Structures are given as C-alpha cells and as structure tokens.
mmCIF file of C-alpha atoms and ligand atoms in Angstrom:
data_model
loop_
_atom_site.group_PDB
_atom_site.id
_atom_site.type_symbol
_atom_site.label_atom_id
_atom_site.label_comp_id
_atom_site.label_asym_id
_atom_site.label_seq_id
_atom_site.Cartn_x
_atom_site.Cartn_y
_atom_site.Cartn_z
ATOM 1 C CA MET A 1 22.817 -3.900 40.123
ATOM 2 C CA ALA A 2 19.211 -4.876 39.576
ATOM 3 C CA THR A 3 18.486 -6.495 36.275
ATOM 4 C CA ALA A 4 15.266 -6.187 34.319
ATOM 5 C CA THR A 5 12.587 -8.818 33.955
ATOM 6 C CA ILE A 6 12.879 -10.203 30.425
ATOM 7 C CA ILE A 7 9.447 -10.232 28.807
ATOM 8 C CA ASP A 8 9.088 -13.583 27.050
ATOM 9 C CA GLY A 9 7.069 -12.640 23.967
ATOM 10 C CA LYS A 10 7.582 -16.025 22.387
ATOM 11 C CA GLN A 11 5.948 -17.837 25.266
ATOM 12 C CA PHE A 12 3.218 -15.229 25.668
ATOM 13 C CA ALA A 13 2.407 -15.399 21.936
ATOM 14 C CA ALA A 14 2.116 -19.195 22.123
ATOM 15 C CA ARG A 15 -0.361 -18.875 25.002
ATOM 16 C CA LEU A 16 -2.288 -16.190 23.115
ATOM 17 C CA ARG A 17 -2.469 -18.402 19.993
ATOM 18 C CA ALA A 18 -3.796 -21.236 22.144
ATOM 19 C CA GLY A 19 -6.468 -18.869 23.512
ATOM 20 C CA ILE A 20 -7.346 -17.852 19.946
ATOM 21 C CA ALA A 21 -7.575 -21.516 18.880
ATOM 22 C CA GLU A 22 -10.095 -22.112 21.687
ATOM 23 C CA GLN A 23 -12.296 -19.263 20.430
ATOM 24 C CA VAL A 24 -11.970 -20.430 16.815
ATOM 25 C CA ALA A 25 -13.185 -23.879 17.886
ATOM 26 C CA ARG A 26 -16.095 -22.287 19.734
ATOM 27 C CA LEU A 27 -17.047 -20.166 16.711
ATOM 28 C CA LYS A 28 -17.113 -23.331 14.609
ATOM 29 C CA ALA A 29 -19.160 -25.291 17.137
ATOM 30 C CA ASP A 30 -21.672 -22.511 17.900
ATOM 31 C CA HIS A 31 -22.012 -20.811 14.505
ATOM 32 C CA GLY A 32 -20.466 -23.150 11.901
ATOM 33 C CA LEU A 33 -17.985 -20.411 11.022
ATOM 34 C CA THR A 34 -14.303 -20.909 10.208
ATOM 35 C CA PRO A 35 -12.194 -17.740 10.030
ATOM 36 C CA GLY A 36 -10.371 -17.505 6.695
ATOM 37 C CA LEU A 37 -7.141 -15.566 6.139
ATOM 38 C CA THR A 38 -5.687 -14.876 2.698
ATOM 39 C CA VAL A 39 -2.062 -13.808 2.530
ATOM 40 C CA VAL A 40 -1.034 -12.398 -0.841
ATOM 41 C CA LEU A 41 2.660 -12.573 -1.681
ATOM 42 C CA VAL A 42 3.972 -10.840 -4.788
ATOM 43 C CA GLY A 43 7.424 -11.941 -5.990
ATOM 44 C CA GLU A 44 10.032 -14.129 -4.367
ATOM 45 C CA ASP A 45 11.719 -12.018 -1.700
ATOM 46 C CA PRO A 46 13.256 -14.658 0.613
ATOM 47 C CA ALA A 47 12.507 -12.823 3.883
ATOM 48 C CA SER A 48 8.888 -12.210 2.827
ATOM 49 C CA GLN A 49 8.514 -15.898 1.878
ATOM 50 C CA ILE A 50 9.554 -16.916 5.392
ATOM 51 C CA TYR A 51 7.195 -14.395 7.051
ATOM 52 C CA VAL A 52 4.292 -15.460 4.857
ATOM 53 C CA ARG A 53 4.839 -19.176 5.447
ATOM 54 C CA ASN A 54 4.869 -18.548 9.217
ATOM 55 C CA LYS A 55 1.627 -16.553 9.035
ATOM 56 C CA GLU A 56 -0.082 -19.284 7.016
ATOM 57 C CA ARG A 57 1.155 -22.111 9.241
ATOM 58 C CA GLN A 58 0.108 -20.387 12.450
ATOM 59 C CA ALA A 59 -3.339 -19.585 11.004
ATOM 60 C CA ARG A 60 -3.846 -23.286 10.207
ATOM 61 C CA GLU A 61 -2.567 -24.307 13.650
ATOM 62 C CA ALA A 62 -5.192 -22.016 15.221
ATOM 63 C CA GLY A 63 -7.898 -23.862 13.256
ATOM 64 C CA MET A 64 -8.410 -21.176 10.614
ATOM 65 C CA ASN A 65 -8.538 -21.587 6.849
ATOM 66 C CA SER A 66 -5.400 -20.244 5.206
ATOM 67 C CA PHE A 67 -5.729 -19.318 1.538
ATOM 68 C CA GLU A 68 -2.428 -18.695 -0.198
ATOM 69 C CA GLN A 69 -2.128 -16.401 -3.195
ATOM 70 C CA ARG A 70 1.226 -16.170 -4.951
ATOM 71 C CA LEU A 71 1.712 -13.692 -7.785
ATOM 72 C CA PRO A 72 4.813 -13.153 -9.935
ATOM 73 C CA ALA A 73 7.002 -10.079 -9.350
ATOM 74 C CA THR A 74 5.945 -8.892 -12.824
ATOM 75 C CA VAL A 75 2.233 -8.668 -11.928
ATOM 76 C CA THR A 76 0.620 -5.348 -12.873
ATOM 77 C CA GLN A 77 -1.130 -3.118 -10.372
ATOM 78 C CA ALA A 78 -4.420 -3.639 -12.243
ATOM 79 C CA GLU A 79 -4.075 -7.425 -11.921
ATOM 80 C CA LEU A 80 -3.334 -7.194 -8.213
ATOM 81 C CA LEU A 81 -6.263 -4.828 -7.622
ATOM 82 C CA ALA A 82 -8.574 -7.191 -9.525
ATOM 83 C CA ARG A 83 -7.398 -10.054 -7.322
ATOM 84 C CA ILE A 84 -8.127 -8.020 -4.178
ATOM 85 C CA ALA A 85 -11.587 -7.095 -5.493
ATOM 86 C CA ARG A 86 -12.385 -10.828 -5.828
ATOM 87 C CA LEU A 87 -11.135 -11.540 -2.298
ATOM 88 C CA ASN A 88 -13.268 -8.661 -0.960
ATOM 89 C CA GLN A 89 -16.325 -10.436 -2.401
ATOM 90 C CA ASP A 90 -15.404 -13.935 -1.188
ATOM 91 C CA PRO A 91 -17.433 -14.824 1.939
ATOM 92 C CA ALA A 92 -14.929 -17.508 2.993
ATOM 93 C CA VAL A 93 -12.200 -14.853 3.253
ATOM 94 C CA HIS A 94 -12.481 -12.757 6.417
ATOM 95 C CA GLY A 95 -8.980 -11.312 6.461
ATOM 96 C CA ILE A 96 -6.727 -10.120 3.618
ATOM 97 C CA LEU A 97 -3.049 -9.342 4.064
ATOM 98 C CA VAL A 98 -0.868 -8.204 1.168
ATOM 99 C CA GLN A 99 2.725 -8.730 2.216
ATOM 100 C CA LEU A 100 4.897 -5.608 1.923
ATOM 101 C CA PRO A 101 7.176 -4.480 0.353
ATOM 102 C CA LEU A 102 5.709 -4.698 -3.156
ATOM 103 C CA PRO A 103 7.591 -4.461 -6.473
ATOM 104 C CA GLU A 104 8.189 -0.911 -7.648
ATOM 105 C CA GLN A 105 5.543 -0.911 -10.424
ATOM 106 C CA ILE A 106 2.871 -1.194 -7.707
ATOM 107 C CA ASP A 107 1.716 1.658 -5.473
ATOM 108 C CA PRO A 108 1.317 0.203 -1.971
ATOM 109 C CA GLU A 109 -1.180 2.920 -0.976
ATOM 110 C CA ALA A 110 -3.488 1.963 -3.856
ATOM 111 C CA VAL A 111 -3.296 -1.677 -2.788
ATOM 112 C CA ILE A 112 -3.964 -0.955 0.889
ATOM 113 C CA GLN A 113 -6.938 1.235 -0.008
ATOM 114 C CA ALA A 114 -8.393 -1.485 -2.262
ATOM 115 C CA ILE A 115 -8.771 -3.912 0.657
ATOM 116 C CA ALA A 116 -12.249 -3.915 2.241
ATOM 117 C CA VAL A 117 -12.037 -2.018 5.537
ATOM 118 C CA SER A 118 -13.693 -4.921 7.393
ATOM 119 C CA LYS A 119 -11.137 -7.445 6.002
ATOM 120 C CA ASP A 120 -8.059 -5.253 6.561
ATOM 121 C CA VAL A 121 -6.432 -7.418 9.240
ATOM 122 C CA ASP A 122 -3.191 -5.398 8.962
ATOM 123 C CA GLY A 123 -5.130 -2.295 10.034
ATOM 124 C CA PHE A 124 -3.295 -0.253 7.369
ATOM 125 C CA HIS A 125 -6.356 1.127 5.528
ATOM 126 C CA PRO A 126 -6.738 4.892 6.128
ATOM 127 C CA VAL A 127 -10.288 4.322 7.404
ATOM 128 C CA ASN A 128 -8.956 1.962 10.080
ATOM 129 C CA ALA A 129 -6.152 4.407 10.914
ATOM 130 C CA GLY A 130 -8.793 7.145 11.241
ATOM 131 C CA LEU A 131 -11.067 4.978 13.382
ATOM 132 C CA LEU A 132 -8.159 4.251 15.711
ATOM 133 C CA ALA A 133 -7.375 7.972 15.964
ATOM 134 C CA VAL A 134 -10.971 8.929 16.847
ATOM 135 C CA GLY A 135 -11.527 5.986 19.168
ATOM 136 C CA GLY A 136 -13.787 3.876 16.926
ATOM 137 C CA ASN A 137 -13.996 0.158 16.223
ATOM 138 C CA ALA A 138 -10.799 -0.078 14.154
ATOM 139 C CA MET A 139 -8.770 -3.049 12.994
ATOM 140 C CA VAL A 140 -5.537 -2.233 14.846
ATOM 141 C CA PRO A 141 -2.112 -2.857 13.236
ATOM 142 C CA CYS A 142 -0.660 -6.107 14.560
ATOM 143 C CA THR A 143 2.737 -5.016 15.889
ATOM 144 C CA PRO A 144 1.521 -2.106 18.056
ATOM 145 C CA LEU A 145 -1.388 -4.261 19.244
ATOM 146 C CA GLY A 146 1.123 -6.942 20.311
ATOM 147 C CA CYS A 147 3.197 -4.308 22.147
ATOM 148 C CA LEU A 148 0.111 -3.024 23.969
ATOM 149 C CA ILE A 149 -0.939 -6.520 25.052
ATOM 150 C CA LEU A 150 2.548 -7.154 26.497
ATOM 151 C CA LEU A 151 2.503 -3.785 28.281
ATOM 152 C CA LYS A 152 -0.916 -4.383 29.837
ATOM 153 C CA ASP A 153 0.070 -7.883 30.894
ATOM 154 C CA ARG A 154 3.108 -6.451 32.653
ATOM 155 C CA LEU A 155 1.739 -3.191 34.040
ATOM 156 C CA GLY A 156 -2.047 -3.599 34.221
ATOM 157 C CA ASP A 157 -3.740 -0.192 33.995
ATOM 158 C CA LEU A 158 -1.539 2.218 32.010
ATOM 159 C CA THR A 159 -3.374 5.393 33.069
ATOM 160 C CA GLY A 160 -1.078 8.343 33.652
ATOM 161 C CA GLN A 161 2.111 6.597 32.555
ATOM 162 C CA ARG A 162 4.580 8.692 30.561
ATOM 163 C CA ALA A 163 5.075 6.848 27.283
ATOM 164 C CA VAL A 164 7.671 7.717 24.656
ATOM 165 C CA VAL A 165 7.303 6.164 21.220
ATOM 166 C CA LEU A 166 10.462 6.338 19.127
ATOM 167 C CA GLY A 167 9.516 6.330 15.461
ATOM 168 C CA ARG A 168 6.513 7.717 13.579
ATOM 169 C CA SER A 169 5.777 5.135 10.885
ATOM 170 C CA ASN A 170 2.205 4.433 9.827
ATOM 171 C CA ILE A 171 2.738 0.749 10.675
ATOM 172 C CA VAL A 172 4.130 1.061 14.215
ATOM 173 C CA GLY A 173 4.870 4.510 15.664
ATOM 174 C CA LYS A 174 1.642 6.375 14.880
ATOM 175 C CA PRO A 175 -0.801 3.560 15.778
ATOM 176 C CA MET A 176 1.258 2.771 18.901
ATOM 177 C CA ALA A 177 0.907 6.383 20.043
ATOM 178 C CA ALA A 178 -2.860 6.291 19.356
ATOM 179 C CA LEU A 179 -3.240 3.061 21.351
ATOM 180 C CA LEU A 180 -1.283 4.403 24.326
ATOM 181 C CA LEU A 181 -3.346 7.601 24.271
ATOM 182 C CA ARG A 182 -6.493 5.438 24.301
ATOM 183 C CA GLU A 183 -5.074 3.831 27.467
ATOM 184 C CA HIS A 184 -4.723 7.297 29.067
ATOM 185 C CA CYS A 185 -0.926 7.519 28.858
ATOM 186 C CA THR A 186 0.853 10.847 28.398
ATOM 187 C CA VAL A 187 2.376 10.177 24.986
ATOM 188 C CA THR A 188 5.407 11.688 23.272
ATOM 189 C CA VAL A 189 6.316 10.654 19.734
ATOM 190 C CA ALA A 190 10.036 11.128 19.094
ATOM 191 C CA HIS A 191 11.763 10.672 15.739
ATOM 192 C CA SER A 192 14.908 11.375 13.719
ATOM 193 C CA ARG A 193 14.424 15.164 13.932
ATOM 194 C CA THR A 194 13.719 15.214 17.675
ATOM 195 C CA ARG A 195 16.053 17.452 19.680
ATOM 196 C CA ASP A 196 17.615 15.880 22.796
ATOM 197 C CA LEU A 197 16.344 12.403 22.021
ATOM 198 C CA ALA A 198 18.137 10.883 25.027
ATOM 199 C CA ASP A 199 16.445 13.384 27.366
ATOM 200 C CA GLU A 200 13.017 12.571 25.953
ATOM 201 C CA CYS A 201 13.678 8.855 26.473
ATOM 202 C CA ARG A 202 14.855 9.373 30.065
ATOM 203 C CA ARG A 203 11.411 10.713 30.983
ATOM 204 C CA ALA A 204 9.643 7.551 29.818
ATOM 205 C CA ASP A 205 7.974 5.069 32.165
ATOM 206 C CA ILE A 206 7.169 3.169 28.957
ATOM 207 C CA LEU A 207 9.624 3.319 26.064
ATOM 208 C CA VAL A 208 8.651 1.794 22.718
ATOM 209 C CA ALA A 209 11.525 1.756 20.224
ATOM 210 C CA ALA A 210 10.618 1.398 16.549
ATOM 211 C CA VAL A 211 13.315 3.212 14.601
ATOM 212 C CA GLY A 212 15.081 0.398 12.734
ATOM 213 C CA ARG A 213 18.566 1.384 13.880
ATOM 214 C CA PRO A 214 20.615 -1.331 15.551
ATOM 215 C CA GLU A 215 21.241 -0.772 19.269
ATOM 216 C CA MET A 216 20.688 2.993 19.020
ATOM 217 C CA ILE A 217 19.012 3.401 22.419
ATOM 218 C CA GLN A 218 21.736 3.386 25.052
ATOM 219 C CA GLY A 219 21.475 2.165 28.635
ATOM 220 C CA ASP A 220 21.764 5.691 30.047
ATOM 221 C CA TRP A 221 18.799 6.857 27.935
ATOM 222 C CA ILE A 222 16.520 4.658 30.029
ATOM 223 C CA LYS A 223 14.784 5.708 33.230
ATOM 224 C CA PRO A 224 15.551 3.219 36.016
ATOM 225 C CA GLY A 225 12.670 0.754 36.312
ATOM 226 C CA ALA A 226 11.088 1.688 32.949
ATOM 227 C CA THR A 227 9.342 -0.861 30.749
ATOM 228 C CA VAL A 228 11.139 -1.080 27.408
ATOM 229 C CA ILE A 229 9.500 -2.554 24.309
ATOM 230 C CA ASP A 230 11.954 -3.095 21.461
ATOM 231 C CA VAL A 231 10.251 -3.410 18.075
ATOM 232 C CA GLY A 232 13.483 -3.286 16.045
ATOM 233 C CA ILE A 233 14.725 -6.320 14.135
ATOM 234 C CA ASN A 234 18.136 -5.510 12.673
ATOM 235 C CA ARG A 235 20.628 -7.991 11.277
ATOM 236 C CA LEU A 236 24.278 -7.214 12.070
ATOM 237 C CA PRO A 237 26.968 -8.870 9.939
ATOM 238 C CA THR A 238 28.998 -11.673 11.553
ATOM 239 C CA ALA A 239 32.156 -13.498 10.463
ATOM 240 C CA ASP A 240 30.217 -16.678 9.598
ATOM 241 C CA GLY A 241 27.943 -14.708 7.246
ATOM 242 C CA LYS A 242 24.750 -15.676 9.063
ATOM 243 C CA GLY A 243 24.308 -12.324 10.789
ATOM 244 C CA ARG A 244 23.069 -11.594 14.289
ATOM 245 C CA LEU A 245 19.660 -10.146 15.104
ATOM 246 C CA VAL A 246 19.607 -7.130 17.395
ATOM 247 C CA GLY A 247 16.918 -4.645 18.351
ATOM 248 C CA ASP A 248 16.900 -0.859 18.419
ATOM 249 C CA VAL A 249 17.949 -0.968 22.087
ATOM 250 C CA ALA A 250 21.477 -1.777 23.341
ATOM 251 C CA PHE A 251 20.136 -4.748 25.279
ATOM 252 C CA ALA A 252 23.107 -5.645 27.514
ATOM 253 C CA ALA A 253 23.242 -2.113 28.949
ATOM 254 C CA ALA A 254 19.468 -1.570 29.012
ATOM 255 C CA VAL A 255 18.802 -4.758 30.975
ATOM 256 C CA GLU A 256 20.822 -3.293 33.888
ATOM 257 C CA VAL A 257 18.574 -0.212 34.102
ATOM 258 C CA ALA A 258 15.080 -1.104 32.918
ATOM 259 C CA GLY A 259 12.410 -2.727 35.072
ATOM 260 C CA ALA A 260 11.346 -4.981 32.209
ATOM 261 C CA ILE A 261 12.438 -5.341 28.597
ATOM 262 C CA THR A 262 11.567 -7.368 25.515
ATOM 263 C CA PRO A 263 14.474 -9.265 23.930
ATOM 264 C CA VAL A 264 15.247 -9.491 20.197
ATOM 265 C CA PRO A 265 14.533 -12.073 18.944
ATOM 266 C CA GLY A 266 11.718 -13.561 21.058
ATOM 267 C CA GLY A 267 10.021 -10.368 22.233
ATOM 268 C CA VAL A 268 7.641 -8.386 20.051
ATOM 269 C CA GLY A 269 8.185 -10.415 16.852
ATOM 270 C CA PRO A 270 6.114 -13.500 17.794
ATOM 271 C CA MET A 271 3.316 -11.246 19.091
ATOM 272 C CA THR A 272 2.815 -9.719 15.639
ATOM 273 C CA ILE A 273 1.582 -12.952 14.048
ATOM 274 C CA ALA A 274 -0.511 -13.835 17.110
ATOM 275 C CA CYS A 275 -2.237 -10.442 16.729
ATOM 276 C CA LEU A 276 -2.795 -11.081 13.023
ATOM 277 C CA LEU A 277 -4.750 -14.194 14.050
ATOM 278 C CA LEU A 278 -6.567 -12.186 16.710
ATOM 279 C CA ASN A 279 -7.557 -9.586 14.088
ATOM 280 C CA THR A 280 -8.735 -12.327 11.720
ATOM 281 C CA LEU A 281 -10.948 -13.771 14.471
ATOM 282 C CA THR A 282 -12.285 -10.286 15.302
ATOM 283 C CA ALA A 283 -12.931 -9.537 11.604
ATOM 284 C CA THR A 284 -14.835 -12.821 11.185
ATOM 285 C CA CYS A 285 -17.094 -12.067 14.141
ATOM 286 C CA ARG A 286 -17.777 -8.482 13.067
ATOM 287 C CA GLN A 287 -18.600 -9.548 9.496
ATOM 288 C CA HIS A 288 -21.232 -11.884 10.921
ATOM 289 C CA GLY A 289 -22.647 -9.407 13.439
ATOM 290 C CA LEU A 290 -21.246 -11.342 16.384
ATOM 291 C CA PRO A 291 -19.462 -9.749 19.344
ATOM 292 C CA ALA A 292 -15.710 -10.300 19.146
ATOM 293 C CA PRO A 293 -14.822 -12.868 21.822
ATOM 294 C CA GLU A 294 -12.554 -11.882 24.644
ATOM 295 C CA VAL A 295 -9.399 -13.880 24.009
ATOM 296 C CA ARG A 296 -7.262 -14.730 27.005
ATOM 297 C CA PRO A 297 -3.843 -16.291 26.792
ATOM 298 C CA THR A 298 -3.968 -19.815 28.212
ATOM 299 C CA ALA A 299 -2.344 -20.402 31.607
ATOM 300 C CA ALA A 300 1.465 -20.344 31.654
HETATM 301 N N1 GUN B 1 5.972 -6.723 5.828
HETATM 302 C C1 GUN B 1 6.644 -6.653 6.997
HETATM 303 N N2 GUN B 1 5.781 -6.550 8.028
HETATM 304 C C2 GUN B 1 4.543 -6.549 7.502
HETATM 305 C C3 GUN B 1 3.237 -6.481 8.060
HETATM 306 O O1 GUN B 1 3.028 -6.368 9.267
HETATM 307 N N3 GUN B 1 2.203 -6.521 7.180
HETATM 308 C C4 GUN B 1 2.400 -6.604 5.846
HETATM 309 N N4 GUN B 1 1.331 -6.633 5.059
HETATM 310 N N5 GUN B 1 3.601 -6.681 5.289
HETATM 311 C C5 GUN B 1 4.658 -6.649 6.117
#
C-alpha cells in the first residue's frame, strides 16, 4: 500500500529560522533595529521551564534580544499586571509572551488582555482574535500559523479544499479554522460533541487534529491521500518511566492512508517556536511603521 510523505517540521522550522535570522540581520543593518522578545515565566513548572528556555535560546540564535523575566509562583495578579504594563512601555521589547498555564490565583484572561495588542506575539489578545476573524492585520497564534505554513508548502493554493479542524480551543482550533477560511477552504470545526466524528474526518482533504487525546484519530477516519496535520503532543507511560510522545492521530495506521502527515515529535512542535520568532519580527516592523519582510525558509 502507498505510504504517506512524512512532513519534516523539524527541518522546515530550522530553514524558516534561518530565513528569519537573515531578515533580522537586514533590519539591524538597514534600520539599526534589533527585535526584542520577553518571555515571562511564573513559577517552576518543569515542562514550562523547558519550553521557555527553548524559546529564549532560539530567539538569541536568530539574532534577537531575549529578555527573561522569572516570577515566583506566589506572585499576585496585580504584580504581574504591573510588570506587563512596564514591558508594554519598553521600546526595546517588541514581543511579550506570558507562558501558560499560570498559578490559580491569576486570571489568564486578565493577563492576556493586559498585553499591548501590537506586542502580543502569541496572538491570544481578543483584539487579535477579532482581527483574524474579520480579516485584519492580526498577530496570528503561533501553532496554527505553523500548521498553515506547512500546509501551503505542501499543497500550494488551498482554495476549495475541504478542511476539518478537530478541536475548538482559542489557541489552536478556532484560529486554525479562521486561517483556513482566509485561504478559501471549506472549513468544518469538529469537537467532543460532534456527531459521527469519523464521518466528518473522512470528508477532509486537510485534517488538522488538535484534541489532546492520544492516537484518537484512526486510520480508517482518514480520506485516502489527505494531508494530516497532528498538533497533539501526548505522553504515554512506558515501563522505563520516561514516557513516549504520541500525537492525536494513530500514526502507524494513518501513514498507510494519508497523502502526507506530520509526525509527533518533529512535526508541528518545532514550527510553533519558529512562528513565535516570525511574529516577533513582524511586531517589530509594524511598531516602527515598516512593512513586515517576506520571510522565506532557506534552501533545503
Ligand atoms: N503554553 C503552552 N503553549 C503555549 C503557547 O503557545 N503560548 C503560551 N503563552 N503559553 C503556552
């Protein structure tokens, strides 16, 4: 049986970061501007510490300034909001990311809404979500943006494609659907209350899975030749205690049916940070009235 092309997100993200680094160097040479990204981490969650360190390292490797802000898990909401207000005013800071989840005494919505719309490189602020919905100049959430870039690289023009997005979160599902609609796809958003989920999936030329349930999407839910983007990162227990990462799609079965598929790990994950850097570059240009450069991944 035919097997799917495996979409190498890790390699693509590395090429995209190299393309971003070229534009960062140009911005410095032509305008004396260095994009600055501040990542705020509250508390000591081990997984968040790893994510944040990766974001900061990759920002520096792209030639950006990375400003690190660490706050104790006991910080009050007022203290965090005051910190964000200072970052909003700081001209060296073009992008602000507050790592989620936050401790329970802090309302994440209040924090997201405190970030200046123009510095919201996560694209989580309701104004950016609204701009994306109405087709404006939004900061687009990093994970769906990474998925879209992979899809366009693989398929070119997406006009008329039937796309099914599994999951309706504010971070992935909803912005993914808005992006695909902007690309003239026919979009269905399916979720935990959807009737006949497998049937909905079988109609998809493009299937984006973002449900957070290990290997839920079975091989026979996939239309032969479809492009499958697996956003899930789920850790299954193993005998050695280290765990095994799997996506939302049953990969071994899906790879026999799909036309192309992203693996987990090494698919969508690396694209998320590359798109954070892309958003930081875009935010820097917009804040200085410059057109956002067209970033191309460097040659393979
Ligand atoms: N925690 C897990 N993923 C993300 C993300 O994309 N942005 C933020 N701010 N926190 C996260």
